[in-house]
Tab-separated table of C-alpha atoms in Angstrom:
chain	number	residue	atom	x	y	z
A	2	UNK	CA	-18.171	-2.756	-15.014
A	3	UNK	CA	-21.649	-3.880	-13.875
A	4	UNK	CA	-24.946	-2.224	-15.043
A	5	UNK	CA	-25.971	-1.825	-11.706
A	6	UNK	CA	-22.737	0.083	-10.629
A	7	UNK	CA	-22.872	2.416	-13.856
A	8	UNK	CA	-26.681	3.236	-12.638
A	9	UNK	CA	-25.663	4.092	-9.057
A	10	UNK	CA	-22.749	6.622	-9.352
A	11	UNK	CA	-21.952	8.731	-6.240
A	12	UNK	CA	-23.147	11.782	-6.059
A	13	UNK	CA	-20.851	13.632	-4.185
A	14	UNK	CA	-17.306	13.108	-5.266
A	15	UNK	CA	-14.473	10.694	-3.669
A	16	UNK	CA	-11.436	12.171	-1.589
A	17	UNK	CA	-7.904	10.854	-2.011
A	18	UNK	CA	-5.213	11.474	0.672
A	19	UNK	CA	-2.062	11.396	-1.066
A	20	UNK	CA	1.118	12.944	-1.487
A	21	UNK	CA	1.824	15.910	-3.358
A	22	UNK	CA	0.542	15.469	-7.206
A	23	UNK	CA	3.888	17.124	-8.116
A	24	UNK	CA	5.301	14.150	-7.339
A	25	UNK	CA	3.591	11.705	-9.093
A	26	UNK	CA	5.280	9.158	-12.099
A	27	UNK	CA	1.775	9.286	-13.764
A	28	UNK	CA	2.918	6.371	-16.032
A	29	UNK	CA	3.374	3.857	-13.201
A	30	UNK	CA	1.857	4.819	-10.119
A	31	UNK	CA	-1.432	3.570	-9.028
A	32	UNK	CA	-3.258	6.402	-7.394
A	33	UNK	CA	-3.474	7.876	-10.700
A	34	UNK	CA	-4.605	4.982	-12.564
A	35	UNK	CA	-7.498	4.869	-9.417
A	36	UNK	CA	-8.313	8.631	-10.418
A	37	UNK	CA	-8.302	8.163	-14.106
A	38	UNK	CA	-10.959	4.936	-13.686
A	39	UNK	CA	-13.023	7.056	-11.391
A	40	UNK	CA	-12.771	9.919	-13.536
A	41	UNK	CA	-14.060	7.525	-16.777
A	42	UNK	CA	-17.235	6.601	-14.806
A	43	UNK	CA	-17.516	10.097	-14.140
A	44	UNK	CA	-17.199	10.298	-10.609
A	45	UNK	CA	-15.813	13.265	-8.936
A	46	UNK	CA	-12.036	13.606	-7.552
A	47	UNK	CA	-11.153	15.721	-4.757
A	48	UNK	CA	-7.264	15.524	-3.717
A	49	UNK	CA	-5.540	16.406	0.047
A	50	UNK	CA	-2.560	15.761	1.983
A	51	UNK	CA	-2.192	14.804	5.667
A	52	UNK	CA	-1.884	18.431	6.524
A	53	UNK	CA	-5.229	19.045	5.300
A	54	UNK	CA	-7.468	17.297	7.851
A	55	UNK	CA	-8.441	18.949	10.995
A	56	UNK	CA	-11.175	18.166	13.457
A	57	UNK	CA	-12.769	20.538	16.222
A	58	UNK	CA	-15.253	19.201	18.995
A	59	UNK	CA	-18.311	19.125	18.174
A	60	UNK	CA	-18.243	19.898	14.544
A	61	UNK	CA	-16.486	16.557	13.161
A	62	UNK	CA	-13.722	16.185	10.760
A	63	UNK	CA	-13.211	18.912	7.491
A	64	UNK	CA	-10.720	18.916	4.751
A	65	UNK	CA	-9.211	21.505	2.901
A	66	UNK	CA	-9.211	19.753	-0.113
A	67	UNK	CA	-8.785	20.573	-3.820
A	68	UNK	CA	-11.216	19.328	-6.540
A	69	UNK	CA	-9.084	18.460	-9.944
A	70	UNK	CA	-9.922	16.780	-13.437
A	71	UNK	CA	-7.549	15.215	-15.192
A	72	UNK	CA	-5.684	16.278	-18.597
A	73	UNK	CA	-3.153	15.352	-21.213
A	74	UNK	CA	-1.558	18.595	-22.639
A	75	UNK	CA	2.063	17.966	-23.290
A	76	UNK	CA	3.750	20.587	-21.396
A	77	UNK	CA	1.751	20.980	-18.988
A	78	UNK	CA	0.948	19.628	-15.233
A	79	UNK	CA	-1.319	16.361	-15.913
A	80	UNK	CA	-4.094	17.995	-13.250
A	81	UNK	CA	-6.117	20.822	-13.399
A	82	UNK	CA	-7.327	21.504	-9.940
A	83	UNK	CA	-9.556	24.259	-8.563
A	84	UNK	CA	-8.901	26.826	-5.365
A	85	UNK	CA	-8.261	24.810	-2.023
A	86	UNK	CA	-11.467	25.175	0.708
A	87	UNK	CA	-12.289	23.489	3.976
A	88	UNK	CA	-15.436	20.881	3.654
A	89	UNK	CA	-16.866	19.460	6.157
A	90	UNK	CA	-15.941	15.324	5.189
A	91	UNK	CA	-19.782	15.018	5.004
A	92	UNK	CA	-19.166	15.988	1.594
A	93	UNK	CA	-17.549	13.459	0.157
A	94	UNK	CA	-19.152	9.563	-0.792
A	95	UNK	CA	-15.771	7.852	0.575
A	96	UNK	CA	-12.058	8.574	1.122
A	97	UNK	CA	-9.275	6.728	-0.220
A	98	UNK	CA	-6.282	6.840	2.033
A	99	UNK	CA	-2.912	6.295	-0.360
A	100	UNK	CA	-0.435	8.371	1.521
A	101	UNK	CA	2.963	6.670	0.906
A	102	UNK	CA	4.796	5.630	4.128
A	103	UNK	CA	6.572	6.362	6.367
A	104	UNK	CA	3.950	5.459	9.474
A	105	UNK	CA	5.546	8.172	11.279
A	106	UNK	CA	3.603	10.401	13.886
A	107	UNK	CA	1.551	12.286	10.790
A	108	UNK	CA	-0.112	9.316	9.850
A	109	UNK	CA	-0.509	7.897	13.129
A	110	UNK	CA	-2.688	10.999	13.577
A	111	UNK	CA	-4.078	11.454	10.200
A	112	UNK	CA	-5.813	7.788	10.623
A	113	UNK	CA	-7.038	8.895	13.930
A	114	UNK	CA	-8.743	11.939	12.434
A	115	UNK	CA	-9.912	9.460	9.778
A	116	UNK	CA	-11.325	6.953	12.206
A	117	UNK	CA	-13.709	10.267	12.891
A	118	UNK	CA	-15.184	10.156	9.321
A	119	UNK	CA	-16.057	6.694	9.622
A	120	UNK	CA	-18.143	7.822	12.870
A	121	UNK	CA	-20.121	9.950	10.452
A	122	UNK	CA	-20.913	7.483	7.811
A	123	UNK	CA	-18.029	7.920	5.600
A	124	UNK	CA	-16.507	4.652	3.969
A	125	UNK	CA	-12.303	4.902	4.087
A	126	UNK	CA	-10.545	2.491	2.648
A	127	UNK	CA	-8.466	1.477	3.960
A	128	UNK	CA	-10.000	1.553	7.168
A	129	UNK	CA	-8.089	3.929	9.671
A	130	UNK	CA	-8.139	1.183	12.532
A	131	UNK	CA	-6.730	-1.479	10.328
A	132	UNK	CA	-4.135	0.735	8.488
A	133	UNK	CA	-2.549	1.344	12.645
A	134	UNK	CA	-3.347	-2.495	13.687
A	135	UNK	CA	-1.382	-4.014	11.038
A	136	UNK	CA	2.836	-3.988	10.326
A	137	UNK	CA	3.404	-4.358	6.984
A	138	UNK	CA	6.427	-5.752	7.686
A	139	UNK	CA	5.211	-8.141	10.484
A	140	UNK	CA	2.712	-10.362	8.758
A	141	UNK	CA	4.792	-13.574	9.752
A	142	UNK	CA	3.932	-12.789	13.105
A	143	UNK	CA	-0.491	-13.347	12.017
A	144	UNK	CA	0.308	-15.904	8.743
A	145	UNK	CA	3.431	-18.265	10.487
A	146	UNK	CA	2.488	-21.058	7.964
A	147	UNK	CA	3.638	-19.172	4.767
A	148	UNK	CA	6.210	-17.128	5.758
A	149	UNK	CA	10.190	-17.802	6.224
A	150	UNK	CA	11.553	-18.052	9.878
A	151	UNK	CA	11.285	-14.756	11.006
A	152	UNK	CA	12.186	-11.775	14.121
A	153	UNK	CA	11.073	-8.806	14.999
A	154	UNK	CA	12.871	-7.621	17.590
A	155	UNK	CA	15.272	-4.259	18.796
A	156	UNK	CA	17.896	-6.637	21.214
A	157	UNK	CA	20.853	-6.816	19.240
A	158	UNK	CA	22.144	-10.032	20.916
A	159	UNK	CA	18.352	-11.660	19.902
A	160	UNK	CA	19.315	-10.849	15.946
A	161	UNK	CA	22.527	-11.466	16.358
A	162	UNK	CA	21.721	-14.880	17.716
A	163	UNK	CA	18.772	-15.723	15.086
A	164	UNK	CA	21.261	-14.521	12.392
A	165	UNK	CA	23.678	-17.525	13.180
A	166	UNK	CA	20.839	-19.778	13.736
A	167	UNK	CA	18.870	-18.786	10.453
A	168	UNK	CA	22.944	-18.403	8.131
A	169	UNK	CA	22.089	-15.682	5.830
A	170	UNK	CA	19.105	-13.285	6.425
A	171	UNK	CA	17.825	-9.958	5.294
A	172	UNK	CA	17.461	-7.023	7.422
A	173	UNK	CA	15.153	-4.170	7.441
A	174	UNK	CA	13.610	-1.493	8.958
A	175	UNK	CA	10.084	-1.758	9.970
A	176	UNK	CA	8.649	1.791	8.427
A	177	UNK	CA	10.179	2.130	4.954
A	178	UNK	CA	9.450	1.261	1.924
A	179	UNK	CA	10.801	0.542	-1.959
A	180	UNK	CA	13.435	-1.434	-0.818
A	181	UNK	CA	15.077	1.217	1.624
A	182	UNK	CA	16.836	0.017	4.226
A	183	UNK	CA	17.645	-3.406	3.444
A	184	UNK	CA	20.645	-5.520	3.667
A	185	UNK	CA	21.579	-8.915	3.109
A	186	UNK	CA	24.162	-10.902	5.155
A	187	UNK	CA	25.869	-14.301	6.327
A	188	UNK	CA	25.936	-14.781	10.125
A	189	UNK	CA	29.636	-14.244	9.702
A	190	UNK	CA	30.221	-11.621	7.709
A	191	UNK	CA	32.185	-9.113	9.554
A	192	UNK	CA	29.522	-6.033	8.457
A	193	UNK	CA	26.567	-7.335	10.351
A	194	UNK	CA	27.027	-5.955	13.650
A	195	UNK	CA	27.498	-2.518	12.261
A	196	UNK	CA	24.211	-3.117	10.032
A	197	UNK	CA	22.397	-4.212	13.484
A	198	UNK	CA	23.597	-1.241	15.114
A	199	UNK	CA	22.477	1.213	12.462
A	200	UNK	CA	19.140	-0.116	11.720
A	201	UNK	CA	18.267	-0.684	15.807
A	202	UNK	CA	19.748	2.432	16.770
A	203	UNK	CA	21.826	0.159	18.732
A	204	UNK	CA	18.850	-1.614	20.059
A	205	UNK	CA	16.803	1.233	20.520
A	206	UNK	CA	14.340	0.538	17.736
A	207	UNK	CA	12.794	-2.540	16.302
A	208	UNK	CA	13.903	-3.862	12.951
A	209	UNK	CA	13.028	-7.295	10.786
A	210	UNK	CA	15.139	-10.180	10.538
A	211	UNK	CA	13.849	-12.820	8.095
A	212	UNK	CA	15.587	-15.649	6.544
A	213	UNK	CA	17.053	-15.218	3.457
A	214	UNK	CA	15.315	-17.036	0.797
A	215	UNK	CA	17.488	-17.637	-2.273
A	216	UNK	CA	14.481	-17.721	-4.879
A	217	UNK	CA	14.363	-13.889	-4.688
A	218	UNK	CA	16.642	-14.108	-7.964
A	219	UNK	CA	13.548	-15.354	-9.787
A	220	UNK	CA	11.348	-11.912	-8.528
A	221	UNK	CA	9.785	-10.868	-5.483
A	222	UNK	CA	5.996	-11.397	-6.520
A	223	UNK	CA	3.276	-8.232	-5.620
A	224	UNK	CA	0.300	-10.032	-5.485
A	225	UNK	CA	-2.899	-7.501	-5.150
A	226	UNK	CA	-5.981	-8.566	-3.842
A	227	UNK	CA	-8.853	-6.481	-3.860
A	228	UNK	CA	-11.674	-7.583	-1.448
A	229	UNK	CA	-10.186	-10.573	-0.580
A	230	UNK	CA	-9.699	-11.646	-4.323
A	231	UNK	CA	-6.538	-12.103	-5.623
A	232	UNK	CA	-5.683	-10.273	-9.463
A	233	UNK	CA	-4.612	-13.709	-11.737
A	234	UNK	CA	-1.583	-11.862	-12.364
A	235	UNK	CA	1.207	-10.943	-9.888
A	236	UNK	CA	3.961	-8.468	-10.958
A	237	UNK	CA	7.489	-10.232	-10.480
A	238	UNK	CA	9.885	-7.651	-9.471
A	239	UNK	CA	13.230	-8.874	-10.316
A	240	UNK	CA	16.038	-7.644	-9.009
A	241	UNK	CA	19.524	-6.186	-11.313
A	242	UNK	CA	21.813	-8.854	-11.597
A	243	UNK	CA	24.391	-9.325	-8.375
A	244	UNK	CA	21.742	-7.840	-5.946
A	245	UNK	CA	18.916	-8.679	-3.619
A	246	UNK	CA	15.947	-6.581	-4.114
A	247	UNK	CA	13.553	-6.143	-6.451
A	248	UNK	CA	11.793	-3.191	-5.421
A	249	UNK	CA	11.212	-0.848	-8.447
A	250	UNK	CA	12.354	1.992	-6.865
A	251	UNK	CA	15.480	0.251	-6.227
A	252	UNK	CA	16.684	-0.783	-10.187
A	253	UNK	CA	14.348	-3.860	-9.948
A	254	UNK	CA	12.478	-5.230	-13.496
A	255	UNK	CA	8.590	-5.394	-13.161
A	256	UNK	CA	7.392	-8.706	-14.873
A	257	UNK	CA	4.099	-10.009	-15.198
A	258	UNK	CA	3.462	-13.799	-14.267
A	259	UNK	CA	0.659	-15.762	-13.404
A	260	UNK	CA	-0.474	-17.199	-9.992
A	261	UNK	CA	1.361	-20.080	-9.021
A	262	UNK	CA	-1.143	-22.364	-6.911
A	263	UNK	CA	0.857	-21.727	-3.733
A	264	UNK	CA	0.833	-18.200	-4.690
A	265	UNK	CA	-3.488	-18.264	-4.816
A	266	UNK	CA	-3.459	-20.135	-1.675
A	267	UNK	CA	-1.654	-17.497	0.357
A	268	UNK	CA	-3.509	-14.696	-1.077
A	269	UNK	CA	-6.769	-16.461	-0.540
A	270	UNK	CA	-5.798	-17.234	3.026
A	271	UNK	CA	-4.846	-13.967	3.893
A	272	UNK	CA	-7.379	-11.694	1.705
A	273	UNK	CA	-10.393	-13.548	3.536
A	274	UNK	CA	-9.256	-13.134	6.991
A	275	UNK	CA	-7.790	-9.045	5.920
A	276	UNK	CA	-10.989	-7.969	3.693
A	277	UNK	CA	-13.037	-8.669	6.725
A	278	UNK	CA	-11.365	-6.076	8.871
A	279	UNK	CA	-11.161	-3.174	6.547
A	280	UNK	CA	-8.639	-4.025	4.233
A	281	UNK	CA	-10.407	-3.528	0.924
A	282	UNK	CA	-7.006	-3.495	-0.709
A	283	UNK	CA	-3.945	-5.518	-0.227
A	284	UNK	CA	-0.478	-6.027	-1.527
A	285	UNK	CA	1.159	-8.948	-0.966
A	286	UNK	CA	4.498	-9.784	-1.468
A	287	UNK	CA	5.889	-13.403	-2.101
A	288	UNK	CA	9.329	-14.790	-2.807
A	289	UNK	CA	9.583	-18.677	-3.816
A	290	UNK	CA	6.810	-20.153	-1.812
A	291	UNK	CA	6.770	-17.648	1.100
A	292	UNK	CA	5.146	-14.567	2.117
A	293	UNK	CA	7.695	-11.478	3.318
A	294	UNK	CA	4.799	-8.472	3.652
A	295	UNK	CA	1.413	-7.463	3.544
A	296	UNK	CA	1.538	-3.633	1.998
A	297	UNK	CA	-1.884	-1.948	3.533
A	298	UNK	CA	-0.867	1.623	3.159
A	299	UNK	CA	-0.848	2.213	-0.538
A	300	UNK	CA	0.156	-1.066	-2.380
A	301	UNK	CA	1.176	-0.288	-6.026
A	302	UNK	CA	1.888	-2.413	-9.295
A	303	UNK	CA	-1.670	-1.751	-11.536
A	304	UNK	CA	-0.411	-0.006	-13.962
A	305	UNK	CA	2.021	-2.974	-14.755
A	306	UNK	CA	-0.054	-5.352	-14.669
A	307	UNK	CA	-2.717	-4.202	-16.747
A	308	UNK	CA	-0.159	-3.216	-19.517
A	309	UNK	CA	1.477	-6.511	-19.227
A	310	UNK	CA	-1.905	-8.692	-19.206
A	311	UNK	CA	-4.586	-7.003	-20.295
A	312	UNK	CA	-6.649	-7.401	-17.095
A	313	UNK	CA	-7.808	-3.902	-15.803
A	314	UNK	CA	-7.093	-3.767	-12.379
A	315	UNK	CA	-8.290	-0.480	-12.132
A	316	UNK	CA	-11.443	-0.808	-12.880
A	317	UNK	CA	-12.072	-4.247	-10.378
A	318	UNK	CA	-11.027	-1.634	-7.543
A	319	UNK	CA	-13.167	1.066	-8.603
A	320	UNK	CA	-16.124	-1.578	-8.944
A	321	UNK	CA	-15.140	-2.436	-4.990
A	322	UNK	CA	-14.709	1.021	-4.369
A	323	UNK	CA	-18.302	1.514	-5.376
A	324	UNK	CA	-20.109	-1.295	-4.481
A	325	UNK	CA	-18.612	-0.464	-0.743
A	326	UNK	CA	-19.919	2.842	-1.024
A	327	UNK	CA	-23.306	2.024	-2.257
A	328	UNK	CA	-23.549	-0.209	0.711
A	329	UNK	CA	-22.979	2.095	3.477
């Protein structure tokens, strides 16, 4: 941490939008590690859901939010958190928007009551506009020259033509996450026009198809970049043996490995053109040589990596986190 950020703490504390803290793995997930760096340099935590913001003409947005500190009593929740009250969002030095997907029609409208706080000075990161403008699944469609031939499309004849093109490919839908969702399948296996079916809502809804890309035995790599930067370390999630994805959440092994040079290229590319628009915070994900997604709601893997490597990743986002703040 710089001397010049330890002089120029916040005053008024930082809100998170997040899911419930019940449900928080406090030994992996990255929210937490973000409060417990923010909470070392002794800046203030206040905690909401989706649920929580409301806006009325006139009068801007206000939270009902809940200030908390954190603890480490065995036995005991790991927060400590104080009655809920509606502030005006006036009160706050920045908001950090980590609710967990799915982009369903509450966080459609939670970034639009964000996109309100920004009006009144209020950094969010990441920014409301760029959080609705940008797929997570469709980053082939902006970054062609790293990623594996790819469709996005709801016409089942389209996939089921790209699928026989393309010989084996992986489908999935375009608003989950942690691996939900996804299958794997030859052109000719007999299962992929029922998987098509399911996934489109027979060709009601739009779903990925991307070519399978065999390398995904060695790990699919998270790469985070933090204001355009990428961390020197990706975490390599590797999936059990006999199956295709790597996701945590799904049985897969988190490794740490260094940047491959094709890996800093494509973070480099795309954390330049992203940071610029909002995107303070990015997750990439890479298999082999190619890019699959760009994770922009709440991209996860610090905790890993800093216990694997040493490097506190924490603490470079916080440093962002403030340095944006003391520039607004």
């Amino acid at each position: 941490m710089s001397q010049s950020l330890s002089q120029q703490l916040p005053q008024r504390p930082v809100l998170i939008v997040a899911d419930a803290l019940s449900g928080f793995a406090i030994y992996k997930d990255t929210t937490f590690a973000m409060m417990r760096e923010l909470r070392r340099r002794g800046v203030a935590i206040h905690v909401a859901e989706l649920q929580d913001l409301a806006a009325r003409a006139g009068q801007g947005l206000s939270v009902k939010s809940r200030a908390i500190d954190l603890r480490d009593n065995p036995g005991e929740p790991w927060w400590k958190e104080e009655p809920a009250q509606w502030r005006p969002i006036t009160d706050f030095a920045s908001v950090l928007m980590r609710k967990d997907p799915p982009f369903n029609q509450d966080y459609f409208v939670a970034t639009q009551l964000l996109d309100l706080a920004e009006r009144q000075g209020i950094p969010v990161i990441n920014r409301p506009v760029s959080l609705r403008d940008h797929g997570e699944k469709m980053a082939a469609l902006e970054f062609p020259e790293f990623t594996p031939a790819t469709l996005i499309a709801s016409d089942m004849a389209s996939i089921k033509a790209f699928a026989k093109e393309q010989g084996k490919l992986v489908l999935k839908p375009l608003d989950a996450m942690g691996g939900s969702g996804i299958f794997v399948l030859d052109a000719t296996d007999p299962n992929l026009p029922s998987a098509i079916e399911v996934l489109s809502d027979h060709g009601q809804k739009a779903i990925v198809a991307q070519r399978y890309i065999p390398e995904i035995v060695q790990g699919d790599k998270r790469i985070i970049v933090i204001n355009g930067r990428p961390i020197d370390f990706a975490l390599a999630r590797i999936p059990p043996k006999g199956q295709s994805r790597g996701n945590l959440a799904a049985g897969g092994k988190g490794v740490a490995v260094a940047l491959s040079a094709r890996d800093r290229e494509i973070a480099e590319a795309g954390g330049d053109r992203l940071a610029a628009r909002g995107l303070l915070l990015l997750g990439l994900d890479v298999i082999g040589d190619y890019l699959t997604e760009i994770n922009v709601t709440s991209p996860t893997g610090f905790q890993e990596i800093t216990q694997q490597t040493g490097i506190d990743v924490a603490a470079v986002f916080v440093d962002a986190v403030l340095a944006k703040i003391q520039s607004t």
